Tab-separated table of C-alpha atoms in Angstrom:
chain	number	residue	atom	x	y	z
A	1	UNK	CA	158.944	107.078	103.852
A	2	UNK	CA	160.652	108.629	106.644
A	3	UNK	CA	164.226	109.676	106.080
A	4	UNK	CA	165.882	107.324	109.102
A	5	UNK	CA	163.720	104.238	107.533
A	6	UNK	CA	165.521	104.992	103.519
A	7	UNK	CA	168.614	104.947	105.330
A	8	UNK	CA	167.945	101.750	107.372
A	9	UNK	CA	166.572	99.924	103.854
A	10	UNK	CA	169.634	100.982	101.754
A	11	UNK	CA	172.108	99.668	104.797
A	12	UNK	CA	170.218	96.018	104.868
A	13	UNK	CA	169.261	95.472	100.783
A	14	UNK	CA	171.792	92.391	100.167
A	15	UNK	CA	174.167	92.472	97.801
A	16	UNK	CA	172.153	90.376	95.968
A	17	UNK	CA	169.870	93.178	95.552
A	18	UNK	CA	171.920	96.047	94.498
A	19	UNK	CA	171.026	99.943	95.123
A	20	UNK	CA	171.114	101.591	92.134
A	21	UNK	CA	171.935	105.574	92.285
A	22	UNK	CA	171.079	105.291	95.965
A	23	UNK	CA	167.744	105.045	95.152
A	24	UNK	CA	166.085	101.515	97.116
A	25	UNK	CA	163.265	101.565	94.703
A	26	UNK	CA	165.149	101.090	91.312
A	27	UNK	CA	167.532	98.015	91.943
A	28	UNK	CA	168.588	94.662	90.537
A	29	UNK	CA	164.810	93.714	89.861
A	30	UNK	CA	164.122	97.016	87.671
A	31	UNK	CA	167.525	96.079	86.048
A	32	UNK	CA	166.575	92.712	85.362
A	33	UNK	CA	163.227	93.410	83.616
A	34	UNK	CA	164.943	95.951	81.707
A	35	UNK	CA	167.890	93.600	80.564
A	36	UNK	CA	165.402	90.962	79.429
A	37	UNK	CA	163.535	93.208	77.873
A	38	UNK	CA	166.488	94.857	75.937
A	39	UNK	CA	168.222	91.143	75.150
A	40	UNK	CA	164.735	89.401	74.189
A	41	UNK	CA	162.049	92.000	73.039
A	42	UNK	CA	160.096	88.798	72.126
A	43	UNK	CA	159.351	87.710	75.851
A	44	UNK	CA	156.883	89.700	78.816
A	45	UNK	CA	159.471	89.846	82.013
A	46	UNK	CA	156.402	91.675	83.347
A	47	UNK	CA	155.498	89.223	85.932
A	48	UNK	CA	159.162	89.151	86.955
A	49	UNK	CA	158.551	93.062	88.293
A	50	UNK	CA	155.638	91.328	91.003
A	51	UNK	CA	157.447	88.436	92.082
A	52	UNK	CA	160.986	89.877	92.290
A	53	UNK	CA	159.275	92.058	94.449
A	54	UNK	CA	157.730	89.799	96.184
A	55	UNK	CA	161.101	87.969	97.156
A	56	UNK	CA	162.904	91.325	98.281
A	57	UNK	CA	159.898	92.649	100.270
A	58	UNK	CA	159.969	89.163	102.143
A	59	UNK	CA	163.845	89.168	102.468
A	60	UNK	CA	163.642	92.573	103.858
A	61	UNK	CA	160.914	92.305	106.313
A	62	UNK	CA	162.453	89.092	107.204
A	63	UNK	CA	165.207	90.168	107.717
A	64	UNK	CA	163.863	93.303	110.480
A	65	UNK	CA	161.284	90.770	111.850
A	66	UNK	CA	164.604	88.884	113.425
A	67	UNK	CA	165.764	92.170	114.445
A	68	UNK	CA	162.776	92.987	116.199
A	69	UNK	CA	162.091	89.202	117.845
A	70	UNK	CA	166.693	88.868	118.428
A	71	UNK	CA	166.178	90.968	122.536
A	72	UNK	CA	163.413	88.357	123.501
A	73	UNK	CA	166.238	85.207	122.290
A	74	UNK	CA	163.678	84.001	120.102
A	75	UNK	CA	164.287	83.318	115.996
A	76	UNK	CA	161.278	83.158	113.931
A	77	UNK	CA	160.196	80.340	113.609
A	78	UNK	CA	160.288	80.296	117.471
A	79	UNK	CA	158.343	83.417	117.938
A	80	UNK	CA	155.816	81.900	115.162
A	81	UNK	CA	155.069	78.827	117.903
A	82	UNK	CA	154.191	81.069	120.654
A	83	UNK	CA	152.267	83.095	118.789
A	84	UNK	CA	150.188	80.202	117.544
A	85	UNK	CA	149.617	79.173	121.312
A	86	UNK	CA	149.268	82.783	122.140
A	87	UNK	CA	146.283	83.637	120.099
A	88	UNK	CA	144.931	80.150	120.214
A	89	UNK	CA	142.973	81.354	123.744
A	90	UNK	CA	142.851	79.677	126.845
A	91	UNK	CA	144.578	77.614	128.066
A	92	UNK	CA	146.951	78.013	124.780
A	93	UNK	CA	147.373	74.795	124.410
A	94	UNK	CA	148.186	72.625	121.136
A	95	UNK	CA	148.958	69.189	120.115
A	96	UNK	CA	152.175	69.147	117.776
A	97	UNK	CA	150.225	67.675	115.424
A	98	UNK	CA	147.924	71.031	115.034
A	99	UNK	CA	150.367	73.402	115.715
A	100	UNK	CA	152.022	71.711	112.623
A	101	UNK	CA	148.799	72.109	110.854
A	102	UNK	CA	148.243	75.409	111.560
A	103	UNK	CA	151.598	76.484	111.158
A	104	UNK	CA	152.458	74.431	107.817
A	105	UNK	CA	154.962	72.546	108.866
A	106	UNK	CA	155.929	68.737	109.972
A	107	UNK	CA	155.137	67.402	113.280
A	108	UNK	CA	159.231	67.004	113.308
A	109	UNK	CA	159.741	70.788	112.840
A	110	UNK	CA	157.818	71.652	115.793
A	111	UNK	CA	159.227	68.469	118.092
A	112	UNK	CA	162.291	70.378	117.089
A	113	UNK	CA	161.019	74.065	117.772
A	114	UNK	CA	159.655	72.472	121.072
A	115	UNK	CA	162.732	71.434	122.294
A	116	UNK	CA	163.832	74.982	122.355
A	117	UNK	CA	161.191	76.503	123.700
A	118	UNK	CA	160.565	74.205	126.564
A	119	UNK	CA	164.432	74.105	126.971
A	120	UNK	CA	164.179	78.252	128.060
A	121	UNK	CA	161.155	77.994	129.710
A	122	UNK	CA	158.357	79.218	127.077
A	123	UNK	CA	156.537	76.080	126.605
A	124	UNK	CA	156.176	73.333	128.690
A	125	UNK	CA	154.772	69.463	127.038
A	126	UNK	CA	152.481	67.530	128.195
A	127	UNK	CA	151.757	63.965	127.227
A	128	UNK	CA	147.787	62.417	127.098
A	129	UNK	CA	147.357	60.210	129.806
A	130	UNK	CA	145.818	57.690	127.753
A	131	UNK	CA	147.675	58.073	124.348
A	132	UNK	CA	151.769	58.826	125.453
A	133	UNK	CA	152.622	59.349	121.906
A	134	UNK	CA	150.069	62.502	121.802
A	135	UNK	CA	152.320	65.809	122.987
A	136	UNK	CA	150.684	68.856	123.876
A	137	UNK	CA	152.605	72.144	124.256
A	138	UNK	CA	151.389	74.709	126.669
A	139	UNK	CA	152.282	78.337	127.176
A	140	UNK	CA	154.314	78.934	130.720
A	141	UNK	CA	153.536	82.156	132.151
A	142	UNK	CA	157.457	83.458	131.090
A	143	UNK	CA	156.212	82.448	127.497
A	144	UNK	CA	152.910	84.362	127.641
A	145	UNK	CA	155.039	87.432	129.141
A	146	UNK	CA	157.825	86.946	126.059
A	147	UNK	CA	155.053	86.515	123.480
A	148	UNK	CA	152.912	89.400	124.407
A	149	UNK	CA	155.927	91.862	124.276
A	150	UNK	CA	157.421	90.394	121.426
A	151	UNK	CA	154.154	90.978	119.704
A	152	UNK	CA	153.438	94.811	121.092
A	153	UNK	CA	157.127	95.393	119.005
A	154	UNK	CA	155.912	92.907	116.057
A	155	UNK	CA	153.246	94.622	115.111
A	156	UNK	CA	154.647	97.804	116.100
A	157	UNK	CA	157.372	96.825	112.992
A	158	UNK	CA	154.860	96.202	110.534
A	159	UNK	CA	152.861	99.224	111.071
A	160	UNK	CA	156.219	100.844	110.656
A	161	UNK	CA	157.182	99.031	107.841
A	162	UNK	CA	153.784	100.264	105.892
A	163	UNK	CA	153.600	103.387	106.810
A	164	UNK	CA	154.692	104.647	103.250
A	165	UNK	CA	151.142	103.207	102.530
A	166	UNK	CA	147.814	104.763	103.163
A	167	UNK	CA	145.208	102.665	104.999
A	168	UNK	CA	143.315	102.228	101.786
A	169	UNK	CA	146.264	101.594	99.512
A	170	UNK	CA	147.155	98.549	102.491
A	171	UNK	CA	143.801	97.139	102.240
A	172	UNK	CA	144.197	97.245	98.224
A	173	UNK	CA	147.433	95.587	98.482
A	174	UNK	CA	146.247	92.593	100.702
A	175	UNK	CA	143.484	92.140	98.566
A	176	UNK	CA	145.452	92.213	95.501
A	177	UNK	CA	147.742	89.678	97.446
A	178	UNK	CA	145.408	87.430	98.583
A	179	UNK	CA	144.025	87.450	94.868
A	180	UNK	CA	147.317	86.378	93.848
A	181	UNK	CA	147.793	83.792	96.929
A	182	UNK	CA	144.307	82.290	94.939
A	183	UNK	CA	145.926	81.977	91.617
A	184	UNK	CA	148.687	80.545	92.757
A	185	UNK	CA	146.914	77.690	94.601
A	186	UNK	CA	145.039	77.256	91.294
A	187	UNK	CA	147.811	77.410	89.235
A	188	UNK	CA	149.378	74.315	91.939
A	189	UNK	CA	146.207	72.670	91.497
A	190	UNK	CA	146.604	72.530	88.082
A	191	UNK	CA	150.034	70.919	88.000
A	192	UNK	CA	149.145	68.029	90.145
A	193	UNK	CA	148.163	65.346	88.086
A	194	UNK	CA	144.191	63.793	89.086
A	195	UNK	CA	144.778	60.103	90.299
C-alpha cells in the first residue's frame, strides 16, 4: 500500500474504529476478537474477524466513494441512478418501478432520488401516454456527460483502493465474497418461515 494511501486511511478510520499503534490493520475489530476471546474462552468470535471487516471496509470505501462522486454534486445514491440508466444502453431509459428493482430499493426512494436529479438537469421523466401513473426517467445529455466522468474517477478509486491486492488475490476475494453473499441468502432463506 502506497505510503500517501496509509496516511489517507489512518486520517478517515472513525473513531469508532480506533488505530491501534498507528498501524490501520490492527484496530478495534482485532481488539474485539481478542477481548472476547480473553473474557469467554468458551465462544468462536472468529466470524466476528470477517464481518467486522466487512463493516469497516464498506464504511471506508463509502466513505472515499462520496469523496470521489462530492465535485460532480452528486451523493451516492444519486450517482447509483445514473449509473443504472447509464449502463442500461440506449436510450437509458427506466421505469421507476425497474430502476427500483434493479437497484433494491422502493419505487418511493427513487420518486425521491428523481426529484433531484431531474431538479439539476440529469434526468428528465416521462409519463406513458396511455398509463399516466407509469414514470420513466431518461438520461439528459448533462447527465450522460456527469455520469461518464464520474465513473472514469469511480472506477479509477476502486482500482486504487485494491491495489494492495494482486489481480489473482482480487479475483479470490470476490469469489470468496460472492460465496459468502450465497450463504447468507441461504442462511435468510432459512429464517423465513414456509407459508
Amino acid at each position: 500500500m502506497a505510503r500517501s494511501t496509509k496516511a489517507r486511511l489512518r486520517r478517515s478510520v472513525s473513531p469508532e474504529t480506533p488505530v491501534v499503534d498507528g498501524d490501520p490493520g490492527s484496530d478495534a475489530v482485532d481488539q474485539a476478537v481478542e477481548q472476547w476471546q480473553r473474557e469467554r474462552p468458551d465462544l468462536d468470535p472468529s466470524a466476528m474477524t470477517i464481518f467486522g471487516r466487512i463493516a469497516r471496509v464498506f464504511a471506508l470505501s463509502r466513505r472515499e466513494q462520496a469523496r470521489v462522486h462530492e465535485p460532480f454534486g452528486l451523493t451516492h445514491a444519486a450517482f447509483d441512478l445514473l449509473a443504472n440508466l447509464r449502463r442500461s444502453g440506449r436510450p437509458h431509459r427506466k421505469t421507476a418501478s425497474a430502476l427500483a428493482k434493479s437497484s433494491m430499493i422502493s419505487t418511493g426512494g427513487v420518486t425521491f432520488r428523481m426529484d433531484g436529479l431531474e431538479d439539476s438537469g440529469l434526468i428528465r421523466r416521462i409519463r406513458d401516454s396511455k398509463d399516466r401513473r407509469v414514470v420513466t426517467a431518461e438520461l439528459t445529455d448533462h447527465g450522460m456527460k456527469t455520469i461518464d466522468e464520474a465513473i472514469e474517477r469511480h472506477l479509477e478509486l476502486f482500482q486504487d483502493m485494491l491495489a494492495g491486492l494482486s489481480t489473482t488475490e482480487q479475483q479470490q476475494l470476490a469469489t470468496l465474497l460472492t460465496k459468502l453473499e450465497s450463504s447468507i441468502a441461504d442462511h435468510l432463506q432459512r429464517q423465513t418461515p414456509a407459508e
